[in-house]
Amino acid sequence: MKSLFRNNLQLFLLADLICQFGAGITLGTLNWLVLDHMGKNELVSYVFGVNVVCGLLISFFSGLIVDRFDKKAVVIWSNVFRIALTLITLLLFLFTGFHYSYVFLLAISNGIGWNIYFPATKALLQSITAKGGNVLKGNSGAEIAMQVGMFSAGAVGGLLYKNLGFNTILIINIVMFVIASLLVKWISVETTPAKTGLKLAHLKEDFVDGFKYFRHRSAIFLLGITMFIPFVAAGLINVSLPGYVSTFLHEDSVTFGLITMCYGIGACISGLIIMNLSSKISRKGLVLAGFIIAILCGGLMFVNHSVAIACFNNMMFGFCGSGIRIIMYSEVMEKLPSEYIGRAMSIWNVIGMALQIGCTYVVGKSMDVWGAQYGFLILSSVMMLGFLIYGLSNRMGKKSSSSSTMAG
């Protein structure tokens, strides 16, 4: 145990795993709660939409916050924010019962909290791996930690919801965030001193500086967008799956939890083997293959009526999405200076969330009008977009390299 507390990477991964478990059991069952009480996929998409809009708005500032303040403190305060809103929601449910408007507090909590937490943890991980660490190994470990947290949440979330209720899930969520914050506090890394606060002039100056960095680095810019496509796809799965399981497969919350768990299992497997795969197959080949497999699985979900095949497909979504993210994170961290990491993540996050808002609205409407299976057809289209953007990024990267060689 003492050696664990001396190992920054292990502490970081354990904290992230616990945090993702807490968030996972809440978010996974939140959509089912709305569907149970309200009976409309469109309302599920509204809750997710609030989550995304809040995330989009805070993303304009989160990267600047990460670049200007101590990264550990930002991670901890993002958890404190989520604890506060989750506690308020729990008290409202306990004293007044369910009301549809209350779930928006949880959507706001995750939208703002996670979109500060995410760039802060990536910046913290970069600081940890900078001291002789392997970037690909660090990102693989982070992906495994996140997915173990998420798939274990999927495994128990449905059972907890069915047997103990949503309020118990909220209590567990709060406890997990508290434990994760304590673990982050014990991480020993060189802190980033606060610079000049968050005055409007500095915010504008820093954000514009971030865009200027990408002006002549289009290949890296597109690479970052590719990195966020799997997040958009994962969001669409969260919106599509409750209605798909309930109305298309005609199953209950336990089956929903099982299928959700399979995504995490696939992602965890990807994290375990991606380093070995990348030594035998090029990173480019792995990313392109990941997109192609995900596109095909989305098409298969559209015509599928089997729980077993749904589990397999969701596992492949997790496997492919995780693999793409790990490789993209590693490439970005290798190419991007540390002073730009927060702002770059925010810019890419804003673009990813704007895409997510549009896709989420289309998915919710399509599922209610044409059928629950149409969510996965739209998911395939999003992964096709990622395939094309990544191809364009590689093409522009080659042109840039050729120009540099000729200039030299």
Coordinates of C-alpha atoms in Angstrom, one line a residue:
M1 CA 0.0 0.0 0.0
K2 CA 2.9 2.4 0.8
S3 CA 4.4 1.8 -2.6
L4 CA 1.1 2.7 -4.2
F5 CA 1.0 6.1 -2.5
R6 CA 4.6 6.7 -3.8
N7 CA 3.6 5.9 -7.4
N8 CA 2.0 9.0 -9.0
L9 CA 0.7 7.1 -12.1
Q10 CA -0.9 4.3 -10.0
L11 CA -2.5 6.9 -7.7
F12 CA -3.8 8.8 -10.7
L13 CA -5.2 5.6 -12.4
L14 CA -6.9 4.4 -9.2
A15 CA -8.5 7.9 -8.6
D16 CA -9.7 8.0 -12.2
L17 CA -11.1 4.5 -12.0
I18 CA -13.1 5.3 -8.8
C19 CA -14.3 8.6 -10.3
Q20 CA -15.4 7.0 -13.5
F21 CA -17.3 4.3 -11.6
G22 CA -19.2 6.9 -9.6
A23 CA -20.1 8.9 -12.7
G24 CA -20.8 5.8 -14.7
I25 CA -23.5 4.3 -12.4
T26 CA -25.3 7.6 -12.3
L27 CA -25.2 8.5 -16.0
G28 CA -26.0 5.0 -17.1
T29 CA -29.1 4.7 -14.9
L30 CA -30.2 8.3 -15.3
N31 CA -31.3 7.7 -18.9
W32 CA -33.2 4.6 -17.8
L33 CA -34.8 6.6 -14.9
V34 CA -36.1 9.3 -17.4
L35 CA -37.4 6.6 -19.8
D36 CA -39.1 4.8 -16.9
H37 CA -40.9 7.9 -15.6
M38 CA -41.5 9.8 -18.9
G39 CA -41.5 7.0 -21.6
K40 CA -40.0 9.1 -24.4
N41 CA -36.6 8.8 -26.1
E42 CA -36.8 12.5 -27.0
L43 CA -36.8 13.4 -23.3
V44 CA -33.7 11.3 -22.8
S45 CA -32.0 13.2 -25.6
Y46 CA -33.1 16.5 -24.0
V47 CA -31.3 15.5 -20.7
F48 CA -28.2 14.5 -22.6
G49 CA -28.5 17.7 -24.7
V50 CA -28.4 19.8 -21.5
N51 CA -25.3 17.9 -20.4
V52 CA -23.6 18.6 -23.8
V53 CA -24.7 22.3 -23.9
C54 CA -23.3 22.9 -20.4
G55 CA -20.1 21.1 -21.4
L56 CA -19.9 23.2 -24.6
L57 CA -20.2 26.5 -22.6
I58 CA -17.7 25.6 -19.9
S59 CA -15.2 24.3 -22.6
F60 CA -14.5 27.9 -23.6
F61 CA -13.0 28.4 -20.2
S62 CA -11.9 25.0 -18.9
G63 CA -8.7 24.8 -20.9
L64 CA -7.7 28.3 -19.8
I65 CA -8.4 27.3 -16.2
V66 CA -6.2 24.2 -16.6
D67 CA -3.4 26.2 -18.2
R68 CA -3.5 28.9 -15.5
F69 CA -4.0 27.0 -12.3
D70 CA -2.6 24.0 -10.4
K71 CA -3.8 20.9 -12.3
K72 CA -4.4 18.8 -9.1
A73 CA -6.5 21.6 -7.6
V74 CA -8.6 21.9 -10.8
V75 CA -9.3 18.1 -10.8
I76 CA -10.3 18.2 -7.1
W77 CA -12.6 21.2 -7.4
S78 CA -14.3 19.7 -10.5
N79 CA -15.2 16.7 -8.2
V80 CA -16.3 19.0 -5.4
F81 CA -18.7 20.8 -7.9
R82 CA -20.2 17.4 -8.9
I83 CA -20.5 16.3 -5.3
A84 CA -22.5 19.5 -4.4
L85 CA -25.0 19.2 -7.3
T86 CA -25.4 15.5 -6.8
L87 CA -26.1 16.0 -3.1
I88 CA -28.7 18.7 -3.9
T89 CA -30.5 16.4 -6.4
L90 CA -30.5 13.6 -3.8
L91 CA -32.1 15.8 -1.2
L92 CA -34.8 16.9 -3.6
F93 CA -35.6 13.3 -4.6
L94 CA -35.7 12.3 -0.9
F95 CA -38.0 15.1 0.3
T96 CA -40.2 15.8 -2.8
G97 CA -40.0 12.6 -4.9
F98 CA -39.2 12.4 -8.6
H99 CA -39.6 15.4 -10.9
Y100 CA -38.3 15.5 -14.4
S101 CA -36.7 18.9 -13.9
Y102 CA -34.4 17.6 -11.1
V103 CA -32.5 15.3 -13.5
F104 CA -31.3 18.4 -15.3
L105 CA -29.2 19.2 -12.1
L106 CA -27.3 15.9 -12.7
A107 CA -27.0 16.8 -16.4
I108 CA -25.5 20.2 -15.5
S109 CA -23.2 18.6 -12.9
N110 CA -21.7 16.2 -15.4
G111 CA -21.7 18.7 -18.3
I112 CA -19.7 21.3 -16.4
G113 CA -17.8 19.0 -13.9
W114 CA -16.6 16.4 -16.4
N115 CA -15.6 19.0 -19.0
I116 CA -13.3 20.7 -16.4
Y117 CA -12.2 17.3 -15.0
F118 CA -11.3 15.8 -18.5
P119 CA -8.7 18.4 -19.7
A120 CA -7.3 18.7 -16.1
T121 CA -6.7 15.0 -15.9
K122 CA -5.1 14.9 -19.3
A123 CA -2.8 17.7 -18.3
L124 CA -2.0 16.1 -15.0
L125 CA -1.3 12.8 -16.8
Q126 CA 1.1 14.6 -19.2
S127 CA 2.9 16.1 -16.1
I128 CA 3.2 12.6 -14.6
T129 CA 4.4 10.8 -17.7
A130 CA 6.8 13.7 -18.5
K131 CA 9.2 12.4 -15.8
G132 CA 10.6 9.5 -17.8
G133 CA 7.2 7.9 -18.4
N134 CA 5.9 6.2 -21.5
V135 CA 3.1 8.4 -23.0
L136 CA 1.4 5.5 -24.8
K137 CA 1.6 3.3 -21.6
G138 CA 0.2 6.2 -19.5
N139 CA -2.7 6.7 -21.9
S140 CA -3.3 2.9 -22.1
G141 CA -3.4 2.8 -18.3
A142 CA -5.8 5.8 -18.2
E143 CA -8.1 4.2 -20.7
I144 CA -8.1 0.9 -18.8
A145 CA -8.9 2.7 -15.5
M146 CA -11.7 4.7 -17.1
Q147 CA -13.2 1.7 -18.7
V148 CA -12.9 -0.6 -15.7
G149 CA -14.7 2.1 -13.8
M150 CA -17.3 2.5 -16.5
F151 CA -18.0 -1.2 -17.3
S152 CA -18.1 -2.2 -13.6
A153 CA -20.6 0.7 -13.2
G154 CA -22.6 -0.8 -16.1
A155 CA -22.5 -4.2 -14.5
V156 CA -23.9 -3.1 -11.2
G157 CA -25.8 0.0 -12.2
G158 CA -28.8 -1.9 -13.6
L159 CA -28.9 -4.2 -10.6
L160 CA -28.7 -1.3 -8.1
Y161 CA -31.4 0.6 -9.9
K162 CA -33.8 -2.4 -10.0
N163 CA -33.2 -3.5 -6.4
L164 CA -32.2 -0.4 -4.4
G165 CA -33.3 2.5 -6.5
F166 CA -31.7 5.6 -7.9
N167 CA -31.2 7.4 -4.6
T168 CA -28.8 4.7 -3.5
I169 CA -26.9 5.2 -6.7
L170 CA -26.5 8.9 -6.0
I171 CA -25.1 8.2 -2.5
I172 CA -22.5 5.8 -4.0
N173 CA -21.7 8.5 -6.5
I174 CA -20.9 11.1 -3.8
V175 CA -18.8 8.6 -1.9
M176 CA -16.7 7.7 -5.0
F177 CA -16.0 11.4 -5.8
V178 CA -14.8 12.0 -2.2
I179 CA -12.4 9.0 -2.3
A180 CA -11.1 10.0 -5.8
S181 CA -10.4 13.5 -4.7
L182 CA -8.4 12.4 -1.7
L183 CA -6.3 10.1 -3.9
V184 CA -5.6 13.0 -6.3
K185 CA -4.5 15.1 -3.4
W186 CA -1.8 12.6 -2.5
I187 CA -0.3 12.7 -6.0
S188 CA 3.1 14.4 -5.9
V189 CA 3.9 16.3 -9.0
E190 CA 5.4 19.7 -9.7
T191 CA 2.6 22.2 -9.3
T192 CA 1.7 24.9 -11.8
P193 CA 1.5 28.2 -10.0
A194 CA -1.5 30.4 -10.7
K195 CA -0.6 33.1 -13.2
T196 CA -2.8 36.2 -13.3
G197 CA -6.2 34.9 -12.6
L198 CA -9.1 34.8 -15.0
K199 CA -9.6 38.4 -16.1
L200 CA -11.6 38.7 -19.3
A201 CA -8.6 40.3 -21.2
H202 CA -6.4 37.3 -20.3
L203 CA -9.1 34.8 -21.3
K204 CA -9.5 36.4 -24.7
E205 CA -5.7 36.7 -25.2
D206 CA -5.0 33.1 -24.3
F207 CA -7.9 31.6 -26.3
V208 CA -6.9 33.6 -29.4
D209 CA -3.3 32.4 -28.8
G210 CA -4.6 28.8 -28.9
F211 CA -6.2 29.3 -32.3
K212 CA -3.1 31.0 -33.6
Y213 CA -1.1 27.9 -32.7
F214 CA -3.3 25.8 -35.0
R215 CA -3.2 28.3 -37.9
H216 CA -0.2 26.6 -39.6
R217 CA -0.7 23.2 -38.0
S218 CA -3.9 22.0 -39.7
A219 CA -2.8 18.3 -39.5
I220 CA -2.6 18.4 -35.7
F221 CA -5.9 20.3 -35.5
L222 CA -7.7 17.6 -37.5
L223 CA -5.9 14.9 -35.5
G224 CA -7.5 16.4 -32.3
I225 CA -10.9 16.4 -33.9
T226 CA -10.5 12.7 -34.8
M227 CA -9.6 12.1 -31.1
F228 CA -13.0 13.4 -30.0
I229 CA -15.1 11.5 -32.6
P230 CA -15.2 8.4 -30.4
F231 CA -16.6 10.6 -27.5
V232 CA -19.4 11.8 -29.8
A233 CA -20.1 8.2 -30.7
A234 CA -20.1 7.1 -27.0
G235 CA -22.6 9.9 -26.3
L236 CA -24.9 8.7 -29.0
I237 CA -24.7 5.1 -27.6
N238 CA -25.8 6.5 -24.2
V239 CA -28.8 8.2 -25.8
S240 CA -29.7 5.3 -28.2
L241 CA -29.2 2.3 -25.9
P242 CA -32.0 2.7 -23.3
G243 CA -34.7 3.0 -26.0
Y244 CA -33.1 0.3 -28.2
V245 CA -33.0 -2.2 -25.3
S246 CA -36.6 -1.3 -24.1
T247 CA -38.5 -1.0 -27.4
F248 CA -36.4 -2.8 -30.0
L249 CA -35.0 -5.7 -27.9
H250 CA -37.9 -5.7 -25.4
E251 CA -35.6 -6.2 -22.4
D252 CA -35.2 -4.6 -18.9
S253 CA -32.7 -2.5 -17.0
V254 CA -30.6 -5.5 -16.1
T255 CA -30.1 -6.4 -19.8
F256 CA -29.3 -2.7 -20.4
G257 CA -26.6 -2.8 -17.7
L258 CA -25.2 -6.0 -19.2
I259 CA -25.0 -4.4 -22.7
T260 CA -23.5 -1.2 -21.3
M261 CA -20.9 -3.3 -19.4
C262 CA -19.8 -4.9 -22.7
Y263 CA -18.7 -1.5 -24.0
G264 CA -16.3 -1.1 -21.1
I265 CA -15.0 -4.7 -21.4
G266 CA -14.1 -4.0 -25.1
A267 CA -12.5 -0.8 -24.2
C268 CA -10.5 -2.4 -21.4
I269 CA -9.3 -5.2 -23.7
S270 CA -8.2 -2.5 -26.1
G271 CA -6.2 -0.7 -23.4
L272 CA -4.5 -4.0 -22.4
I273 CA -3.4 -5.0 -26.0
I274 CA -3.0 -1.7 -27.8
M275 CA 0.8 -1.4 -27.1
N276 CA 1.5 -4.9 -28.5
L277 CA -0.7 -4.2 -31.5
S278 CA 1.0 -0.8 -32.2
S279 CA 4.4 -2.6 -32.3
K280 CA 3.1 -4.9 -35.1
I281 CA 0.7 -2.6 -37.0
S282 CA 1.1 1.1 -37.8
R283 CA -0.9 3.5 -35.7
K284 CA -2.6 4.8 -38.9
G285 CA -3.6 1.2 -39.8
L286 CA -5.1 0.6 -36.3
V287 CA -7.1 3.9 -36.3
L288 CA -8.5 3.3 -39.8
A289 CA -9.4 -0.3 -38.9
G290 CA -11.1 0.9 -35.7
F291 CA -13.3 3.3 -37.7
I292 CA -14.3 0.6 -40.3
I293 CA -15.2 -2.0 -37.7
A294 CA -17.3 0.5 -35.7
I295 CA -19.1 1.6 -38.9
L296 CA -20.0 -2.1 -39.7
C297 CA -21.1 -2.7 -36.1
G298 CA -23.5 0.3 -36.2
G299 CA -25.1 -1.2 -39.4
L300 CA -25.4 -4.6 -37.7
M301 CA -27.1 -3.0 -34.7
F302 CA -29.7 -1.5 -37.0
V303 CA -30.9 -4.9 -38.1
N304 CA -30.2 -6.9 -35.0
H305 CA -32.8 -8.4 -32.5
S306 CA -30.4 -10.5 -30.4
V307 CA -29.2 -9.5 -27.0
A308 CA -26.0 -11.6 -27.5
I309 CA -25.2 -9.8 -30.8
A310 CA -26.0 -6.4 -29.1
C311 CA -23.5 -7.3 -26.4
F312 CA -20.8 -8.2 -28.9
N313 CA -21.4 -5.1 -31.0
N314 CA -21.2 -2.8 -28.0
M315 CA -18.0 -4.6 -26.9
M316 CA -16.6 -3.8 -30.4
F317 CA -17.7 -0.2 -30.1
G318 CA -15.7 0.0 -26.9
F319 CA -12.7 -1.8 -28.3
C320 CA -12.5 0.4 -31.4
G321 CA -13.4 3.7 -29.7
S322 CA -10.9 3.1 -26.9
G323 CA -8.1 2.1 -29.3
I324 CA -8.7 5.2 -31.4
R325 CA -8.6 7.5 -28.3
I326 CA -5.4 5.9 -26.9
I327 CA -3.5 6.3 -30.1
M328 CA -4.8 9.9 -30.7
Y329 CA -4.1 11.0 -27.2
S330 CA -0.5 9.7 -27.5
E331 CA 0.1 11.4 -30.8
V332 CA -1.3 14.7 -29.6
M333 CA 0.7 14.6 -26.3
E334 CA 3.9 13.8 -28.3
K335 CA 3.3 16.7 -30.8
L336 CA 1.6 19.4 -28.6
P337 CA 3.6 21.6 -26.2
S338 CA 2.5 21.3 -22.6
E339 CA 1.6 25.0 -22.4
Y340 CA -1.1 24.6 -25.0
I341 CA -2.6 21.3 -23.9
G342 CA -5.5 22.8 -21.9
R343 CA -6.6 25.2 -24.6
A344 CA -6.2 22.7 -27.4
M345 CA -8.3 20.2 -25.5
S346 CA -11.0 22.9 -25.0
I347 CA -11.0 23.9 -28.6
W348 CA -11.4 20.3 -29.8
N349 CA -14.0 19.7 -27.0
V350 CA -16.1 22.6 -28.2
I351 CA -16.1 21.2 -31.8
G352 CA -16.9 17.7 -30.6
M353 CA -19.7 18.9 -28.4
A354 CA -21.2 21.1 -31.1
L355 CA -21.3 17.9 -33.3
Q356 CA -22.7 16.0 -30.4
I357 CA -25.6 18.5 -29.8
G358 CA -26.7 18.2 -33.4
C359 CA -26.4 14.4 -33.5
T360 CA -28.1 13.9 -30.2
Y361 CA -31.1 15.9 -31.3
V362 CA -31.3 14.0 -34.6
V363 CA -31.0 10.7 -32.8
G364 CA -33.8 11.4 -30.3
K365 CA -36.2 12.6 -33.0
S366 CA -35.3 9.7 -35.3
M367 CA -35.8 7.1 -32.6
D368 CA -39.3 8.4 -31.8
V369 CA -40.4 8.8 -35.4
W370 CA -38.8 5.8 -37.2
G371 CA -37.6 3.5 -34.5
A372 CA -35.0 3.0 -31.8
Q373 CA -32.6 1.2 -34.1
Y374 CA -32.0 4.4 -36.2
G375 CA -29.7 5.8 -33.4
F376 CA -27.1 3.3 -34.4
L377 CA -27.4 4.1 -38.1
I378 CA -26.6 7.7 -37.2
L379 CA -23.7 6.4 -35.1
S380 CA -22.2 4.7 -38.2
S381 CA -22.4 8.0 -40.1
V382 CA -20.5 9.8 -37.3
M383 CA -17.7 7.1 -37.4
M384 CA -17.6 7.5 -41.2
L385 CA -17.0 11.2 -40.6
G386 CA -14.1 10.4 -38.3
F387 CA -12.6 8.0 -40.9
L388 CA -12.7 10.8 -43.5
I389 CA -11.2 13.5 -41.1
Y390 CA -8.4 11.2 -40.0
G391 CA -7.6 10.4 -43.7
L392 CA -7.5 14.1 -44.4
S393 CA -5.3 14.8 -41.4
N394 CA -2.7 12.2 -42.6
R395 CA -2.7 13.7 -46.1
M396 CA -2.1 17.2 -44.8
G397 CA 0.6 15.9 -42.4
K398 CA 2.5 14.3 -45.4
K399 CA 2.2 17.6 -47.4
S400 CA 3.5 19.5 -44.4
S401 CA 6.5 17.1 -44.0
S402 CA 7.3 17.3 -47.7
S403 CA 7.2 21.1 -47.6
S404 CA 9.6 21.1 -44.6
T405 CA 12.0 18.7 -46.3
M406 CA 12.0 20.8 -49.5
A407 CA 12.5 24.0 -47.5
G408 CA 15.4 22.3 -45.6

